[in-house]
Amino acid sequence: MIQTPYILFLGDAVDPLTAKVAQGIRDWRPENVAGQIRMEGCQADMRIPDMTLAQARAAGAKTVVIGVANRGGEISQSWRKILIEALEEGFDLASGLHSLLRDEPDLAYAARMNGRKLHDVRVPGMRYPVANGIKRRGKRCLAVGTDCSVGKMYTALAMDAEMRARGLKSTFRATGQTGILITGSGVPLDAVVADFMAGAVEWLTPDNDDDHWDMIEGQGSLFHVSYSGVTLALIHGGQPDALILCDEPTRAHMRGLPGYRPPGLELLRDTALVLARVANPACQVVGISVNTQHLNDDQALEHMSAVETWMGLPAVDPFRQGAGRLVDALMAV
Amino acid sequence: MIQTPYILFLGDAVDPLTAKVAQGIRDWRPENVAGQIRMEGCQADMRIPDMTLAQARAAGAKTVVIGVANRGGEISQSWRKILIEALEEGFDLASGLHSLLRDEPDLAYAARMNGRKLHDVRVPGMRYPVANGIKRRGKRCLAVGTDCSVGKMYTALAMDAEMRARGLKSTFRATGQTGILITGSGVPLDAVVADFMAGAVEWLTPDNDDDHWDMIEGQGSLFHVSYSGVTLALIHGGQPDALILCDEPTRAHMRGLPGYRPPGLELLRDTALVLARVANPACQVVGISVNTQHLNDDQALEHMSAVETWMGLPAVDPFRQGAGRLVDALMAV
């Protein structure tokens, strides 16, 4: 567990896109954020109070979260002074960067000397068990995609927010770096050793109230040859009662795999259902989340209407339209 | 690469079954084995020359392979004296046990002092790349099972042996501890980090002659919730041209998963093919390997004949009947 509230470190972000971790935290857990720290020349802005470390401390912040990624996922030399100061002033640090905080001797030393924690959320924090497949109480919903990076995390977060707004019991379960930083806990599934992947998902989504839903962040795709094993471990470890199919309809080829075309939604539905029903025979596909960012309004509405007709399921872009209809469909299960 | 020839260490094996690693090496790579070392009370016997370490050295042996597993996969206290002697006399050690040789201070020290290698084949020896999905030259065959431990390794080894006996180009590609010790190399796939599983399989089965076949050792099952992710990584990383379905028809539930019934062969065929054709659209299911160890001769023949009729594919128990008909089917692809 990473301690909140956070102070978001945007460093010298070269553009707003590189601060997408900070953006995710600000959008989905604003209550966890005290403010932002920006260095000179920073081109990102979360529109929350700019603070010094001292001001952040006075505001109760506990952890400096690196909310920006530079090229290569390195811990930038220009950030060091302020990160070491943060440790000296009593903050923990959290990062989802490829380079680990713990591997930087100066940061590791400062953390040890000041009794602070370095949270590298790319690295599993524990040994997970082998999955046992035993049926758990409570309900689970998993977003599965035609490809990587089609909006699975966004969909799960949007549905979770909608459910909590309605007073329903829901917990977003993070399985990737950004999700873990947003919520402060989770499993970095792509870094777990093969034998324990499904067990890690079981651990992440334990027994719960009968009317509680875990909204599980999906990873990869059954049809993405680089990461499909992670996806199947999520399907089998998660024992989902409900699947949401996620698609980005303009993609010419699978992410990072020229020559591989994304599957159709019917094929994703049929394949995912067969596999999901191994772990949970009652599993159903309840809706479709369409990422229409590359379509204009008319195109988006036309596309979703067509999908809805042909698939016989609600098709929604939660970014444009909210997740209400997906939650309605989930509640009808 | 583990250096051959081996001397097989059977220790104080309490029964022949606990020496199944040694048995596998003796059965499949007898040319790699100089002899066996048995301690007092050893209840296993590979029917190869008993040797002292000095005799093994004189016979040219390079590596002492721990061919026995005791309860818990520990390195037995009673083995230590001889293992340290072996290092002092110039042998490397190789083990697939759960407990690692390198974690034993006395063995690690003796190895370092004598410049010898400790091969813990459960641990990946390198960092594997992320899979790129690029089509490779040469052909690949993968055994996929209705369950774990139904004979996938045996099937691949038997087909590889038959192909080489016919003068065809074939390489068995090991993906588990026993297979790696048998051949001296491979990938311990269940110990690889999730993101790199499929990439490890690509690395293991590289470009090759157009008429060369990799016979890839399968792991887990698409229908085994604990390990299915490993299986899918094999299917996508392996880009198989041919699948062999493996079944053990008397199993009441999936291994280690009471309440989970093994899938039918049709469902395995259809599910595996859809997924395999993502990476290799030409993939075909060419035959069925039936593990009939729990059936008598009549039952076995009757069962295989029925499977053959209903699936329209050759159904063979390679242990009883040899792998000839499976290789015939493969060559007809």
Short mmCIF file of C-alpha atoms in Angstrom, two decimals, chain A residues 47-272:
data_model
loop_
_atom_site.label_atom_id
_atom_site.label_comp_id
_atom_site.label_asym_id
_atom_site.label_seq_id
_atom_site.Cartn_x
_atom_site.Cartn_y
_atom_site.Cartn_z
CA ARG A 47 -4.66 22.25 -12.82
CA ILE A 48 -4.20 21.57 -9.15
CA PRO A 49 -2.18 23.69 -6.71
CA ASP A 50 1.52 24.04 -7.45
CA MET A 51 3.46 23.30 -4.30
CA THR A 52 6.95 23.21 -2.89
CA LEU A 53 7.89 20.15 -0.87
CA ALA A 54 7.36 22.17 2.31
CA GLN A 55 3.89 23.22 1.21
CA ALA A 56 3.04 19.64 0.24
CA ARG A 57 4.13 18.48 3.66
CA ALA A 58 2.04 21.15 5.35
CA ALA A 59 -0.90 19.95 3.23
CA GLY A 60 -0.46 16.44 4.64
CA ALA A 61 1.04 14.75 1.55
CA LYS A 62 2.82 11.49 2.34
CA THR A 63 4.21 10.25 -0.99
CA VAL A 64 5.83 11.93 -3.98
CA VAL A 65 4.54 10.07 -7.03
CA ILE A 66 6.54 10.37 -10.23
CA GLY A 67 3.72 11.18 -12.58
CA VAL A 68 5.77 11.63 -15.70
CA ALA A 69 7.67 9.30 -18.02
CA ASN A 70 10.57 10.45 -20.12
CA ARG A 71 11.95 8.59 -23.09
CA GLY A 72 13.31 5.22 -22.01
CA GLY A 73 11.63 5.23 -18.61
CA GLU A 74 14.77 6.49 -16.88
CA ILE A 75 14.94 8.43 -13.65
CA SER A 76 16.13 11.73 -15.02
CA GLN A 77 19.33 13.28 -13.65
CA SER A 78 17.52 16.61 -13.37
CA TRP A 79 14.98 15.12 -10.94
CA ARG A 80 17.50 13.81 -8.45
CA LYS A 81 17.99 16.84 -6.28
CA ILE A 82 14.31 17.26 -5.55
CA LEU A 83 13.69 13.53 -5.09
CA ILE A 84 16.49 13.30 -2.52
CA GLU A 85 15.16 16.41 -0.79
CA ALA A 86 11.74 14.77 -0.68
CA LEU A 87 13.14 11.71 1.08
CA GLU A 88 15.01 13.94 3.52
CA GLU A 89 11.82 15.84 4.26
CA GLY A 90 9.96 12.65 5.10
CA PHE A 91 8.14 11.69 1.90
CA ASP A 92 8.05 8.21 0.44
CA LEU A 93 8.61 7.95 -3.32
CA ALA A 94 6.51 5.94 -5.78
CA SER A 95 7.31 5.24 -9.41
CA GLY A 96 6.14 3.05 -12.24
CA LEU A 97 9.18 3.79 -14.40
CA HIS A 98 11.14 1.06 -16.07
CA SER A 99 14.28 2.10 -14.17
CA LEU A 100 13.79 1.34 -10.51
CA LEU A 101 14.13 3.84 -7.68
CA ARG A 102 15.78 1.12 -5.60
CA ASP A 103 18.53 0.69 -8.19
CA GLU A 104 19.65 4.32 -7.85
CA PRO A 105 22.32 4.32 -5.13
CA ASP A 106 21.72 7.94 -4.10
CA LEU A 107 17.97 7.47 -3.74
CA ALA A 108 18.35 4.11 -1.99
CA TYR A 109 20.83 5.66 0.44
CA ALA A 110 18.65 8.68 1.18
CA ALA A 111 15.61 6.44 1.70
CA ARG A 112 17.50 4.24 4.13
CA MET A 113 18.99 7.14 6.07
CA ASN A 114 15.60 8.79 6.44
CA GLY A 115 13.54 5.66 7.03
CA ARG A 116 11.43 6.24 3.92
CA LYS A 117 9.94 3.78 1.42
CA LEU A 118 10.67 3.52 -2.30
CA HIS A 119 7.67 2.02 -4.11
CA ASP A 120 8.65 0.61 -7.49
CA VAL A 121 5.24 -0.52 -8.65
CA ARG A 122 6.63 -2.42 -11.64
CA VAL A 123 8.05 -5.01 -9.27
CA PRO A 124 5.86 -7.52 -7.43
CA GLY A 125 6.01 -6.77 -3.73
CA MET A 126 5.38 -10.35 -2.61
CA ARG A 127 5.37 -14.00 -3.66
CA TYR A 128 1.98 -14.98 -4.98
CA PRO A 129 0.48 -18.48 -4.64
CA VAL A 130 -0.33 -20.87 -7.48
CA ALA A 131 -4.00 -20.44 -8.42
CA ASN A 132 -6.31 -22.98 -6.81
CA GLY A 133 -9.41 -22.28 -8.88
CA ILE A 134 -11.70 -22.41 -5.83
CA LYS A 135 -14.90 -20.44 -6.38
CA ARG A 136 -14.86 -17.16 -4.48
CA ARG A 137 -17.77 -15.13 -3.13
CA GLY A 138 -18.61 -11.73 -4.58
CA LYS A 139 -18.72 -10.80 -8.23
CA ARG A 140 -16.06 -9.86 -10.74
CA CYS A 141 -16.03 -8.01 -14.03
CA LEU A 142 -13.08 -8.08 -16.41
CA ALA A 143 -12.40 -5.92 -19.45
CA VAL A 144 -10.92 -7.92 -22.33
CA GLY A 145 -9.64 -6.26 -25.47
CA THR A 146 -9.24 -6.92 -29.16
CA ASP A 147 -5.74 -5.46 -28.66
CA CYS A 148 -3.46 -3.85 -26.09
CA SER A 149 -4.10 -0.19 -25.18
CA VAL A 150 -7.70 -0.01 -26.35
CA GLY A 151 -9.12 1.41 -23.10
CA LYS A 152 -9.48 -1.55 -20.72
CA MET A 153 -8.17 0.36 -17.69
CA TYR A 154 -10.25 3.40 -18.51
CA THR A 155 -13.36 1.25 -18.89
CA ALA A 156 -12.86 -0.49 -15.54
CA LEU A 157 -12.15 2.80 -13.76
CA ALA A 158 -15.17 4.49 -15.35
CA MET A 159 -17.48 1.62 -14.43
CA ASP A 160 -16.09 1.53 -10.89
CA ALA A 161 -16.65 5.27 -10.48
CA GLU A 162 -20.18 5.01 -11.84
CA MET A 163 -21.01 2.13 -9.53
CA ARG A 164 -19.72 3.91 -6.46
CA ALA A 165 -21.61 7.05 -7.49
CA ARG A 166 -24.75 4.91 -7.48
CA GLY A 167 -23.95 3.60 -4.02
CA LEU A 168 -23.12 0.13 -5.32
CA LYS A 169 -20.24 -1.88 -3.88
CA SER A 170 -17.30 -1.81 -6.27
CA THR A 171 -13.51 -1.94 -6.12
CA PHE A 172 -11.19 -1.22 -9.02
CA ARG A 173 -8.45 -3.88 -9.00
CA ALA A 174 -5.25 -2.64 -10.60
CA THR A 175 -3.05 -5.02 -12.59
CA GLY A 176 -0.65 -2.52 -14.18
CA GLN A 177 1.68 0.28 -13.13
CA THR A 178 -0.64 3.20 -13.78
CA GLY A 179 -3.59 1.50 -12.13
CA ILE A 180 -1.48 0.66 -9.08
CA LEU A 181 -0.31 4.26 -8.74
CA ILE A 182 -3.88 5.51 -9.13
CA THR A 183 -5.27 3.31 -6.38
CA GLY A 184 -2.15 2.79 -4.27
CA SER A 185 -2.21 -1.02 -4.54
CA GLY A 186 -2.54 -3.90 -6.97
CA VAL A 187 -0.51 -6.53 -8.80
CA PRO A 188 2.00 -5.64 -11.58
CA LEU A 189 0.89 -8.70 -13.48
CA ASP A 190 3.28 -8.48 -16.40
CA ALA A 191 6.20 -8.72 -13.96
CA VAL A 192 4.91 -11.80 -12.12
CA VAL A 193 6.58 -15.17 -12.74
CA ALA A 194 4.54 -17.35 -15.12
CA ASP A 195 3.49 -20.04 -12.64
CA PHE A 196 1.98 -17.50 -10.26
CA MET A 197 0.12 -15.17 -12.64
CA ALA A 198 -3.34 -16.63 -12.14
CA GLY A 199 -2.68 -17.02 -8.41
CA ALA A 200 -1.76 -13.34 -8.20
CA VAL A 201 -5.12 -12.45 -9.75
CA GLU A 202 -6.93 -14.72 -7.28
CA TRP A 203 -5.07 -12.98 -4.46
CA LEU A 204 -6.02 -9.57 -5.88
CA THR A 205 -9.74 -10.38 -6.09
CA PRO A 206 -10.55 -12.32 -2.91
CA ASP A 207 -13.83 -13.42 -1.35
CA ASN A 208 -16.15 -10.50 -0.86
CA ASP A 209 -19.78 -9.57 -0.16
CA ASP A 210 -22.23 -11.27 -2.50
CA ASP A 211 -23.25 -7.91 -3.96
CA HIS A 212 -19.72 -6.55 -4.28
CA TRP A 213 -18.09 -6.22 -7.70
CA ASP A 214 -14.38 -6.23 -8.40
CA MET A 215 -13.75 -4.22 -11.55
CA ILE A 216 -10.56 -5.89 -12.75
CA GLU A 217 -8.14 -3.99 -14.98
CA GLY A 218 -7.43 -6.05 -18.09
CA GLN A 219 -4.02 -6.52 -19.70
CA GLY A 220 -2.97 -7.41 -23.23
CA SER A 221 -5.32 -9.41 -25.42
CA LEU A 222 -5.97 -13.08 -26.09
CA PHE A 223 -5.08 -12.19 -29.67
CA HIS A 224 -1.85 -10.29 -28.98
CA VAL A 225 0.93 -12.86 -29.35
CA SER A 226 3.37 -11.02 -27.09
CA TYR A 227 1.11 -10.79 -24.03
CA SER A 228 -1.78 -13.21 -24.49
CA GLY A 229 -0.62 -15.45 -21.65
CA VAL A 230 -1.09 -12.61 -19.20
CA THR A 231 -4.62 -12.07 -20.49
CA LEU A 232 -5.56 -15.72 -20.08
CA ALA A 233 -4.18 -15.75 -16.53
CA LEU A 234 -6.47 -12.78 -15.80
CA ILE A 235 -9.46 -14.61 -17.25
CA HIS A 236 -8.77 -17.78 -15.28
CA GLY A 237 -7.52 -16.19 -12.07
CA GLY A 238 -10.26 -13.56 -12.10
CA GLN A 239 -13.17 -16.02 -12.48
CA PRO A 240 -15.18 -13.19 -14.03
CA ASP A 241 -18.97 -13.22 -13.86
CA ALA A 242 -19.04 -10.58 -16.56
CA LEU A 243 -16.81 -9.57 -19.45
CA ILE A 244 -16.72 -6.21 -21.19
CA LEU A 245 -15.29 -6.34 -24.71
CA CYS A 246 -13.02 -3.39 -25.50
CA ASP A 247 -12.21 -2.24 -29.02
CA GLU A 248 -10.52 0.60 -30.87
CA PRO A 249 -12.07 0.29 -34.32
CA THR A 250 -9.57 2.25 -36.40
CA ARG A 251 -6.50 0.20 -35.64
CA ALA A 252 -4.86 -1.19 -38.78
CA HIS A 253 -2.74 -3.74 -36.95
CA MET A 254 -2.16 -5.06 -33.44
CA ARG A 255 -0.05 -2.75 -31.31
CA GLY A 256 3.62 -3.39 -32.02
CA LEU A 257 2.81 -6.25 -34.40
CA PRO A 258 2.67 -5.14 -38.03
CA GLY A 259 0.95 -7.84 -40.06
CA TYR A 260 -1.36 -8.90 -37.22
CA ARG A 261 -4.91 -7.66 -37.63
CA PRO A 262 -7.12 -7.23 -34.55
CA PRO A 263 -9.83 -9.89 -34.24
CA GLY A 264 -13.47 -9.08 -34.79
CA LEU A 265 -15.65 -8.59 -31.73
CA GLU A 266 -17.53 -11.84 -32.40
CA LEU A 267 -14.33 -13.86 -32.36
CA LEU A 268 -13.15 -12.12 -29.19
CA ARG A 269 -16.52 -12.75 -27.56
CA ASP A 270 -16.63 -16.43 -28.47
CA THR A 271 -13.01 -17.17 -27.59
CA ALA A 272 -13.01 -15.28 -24.32
#
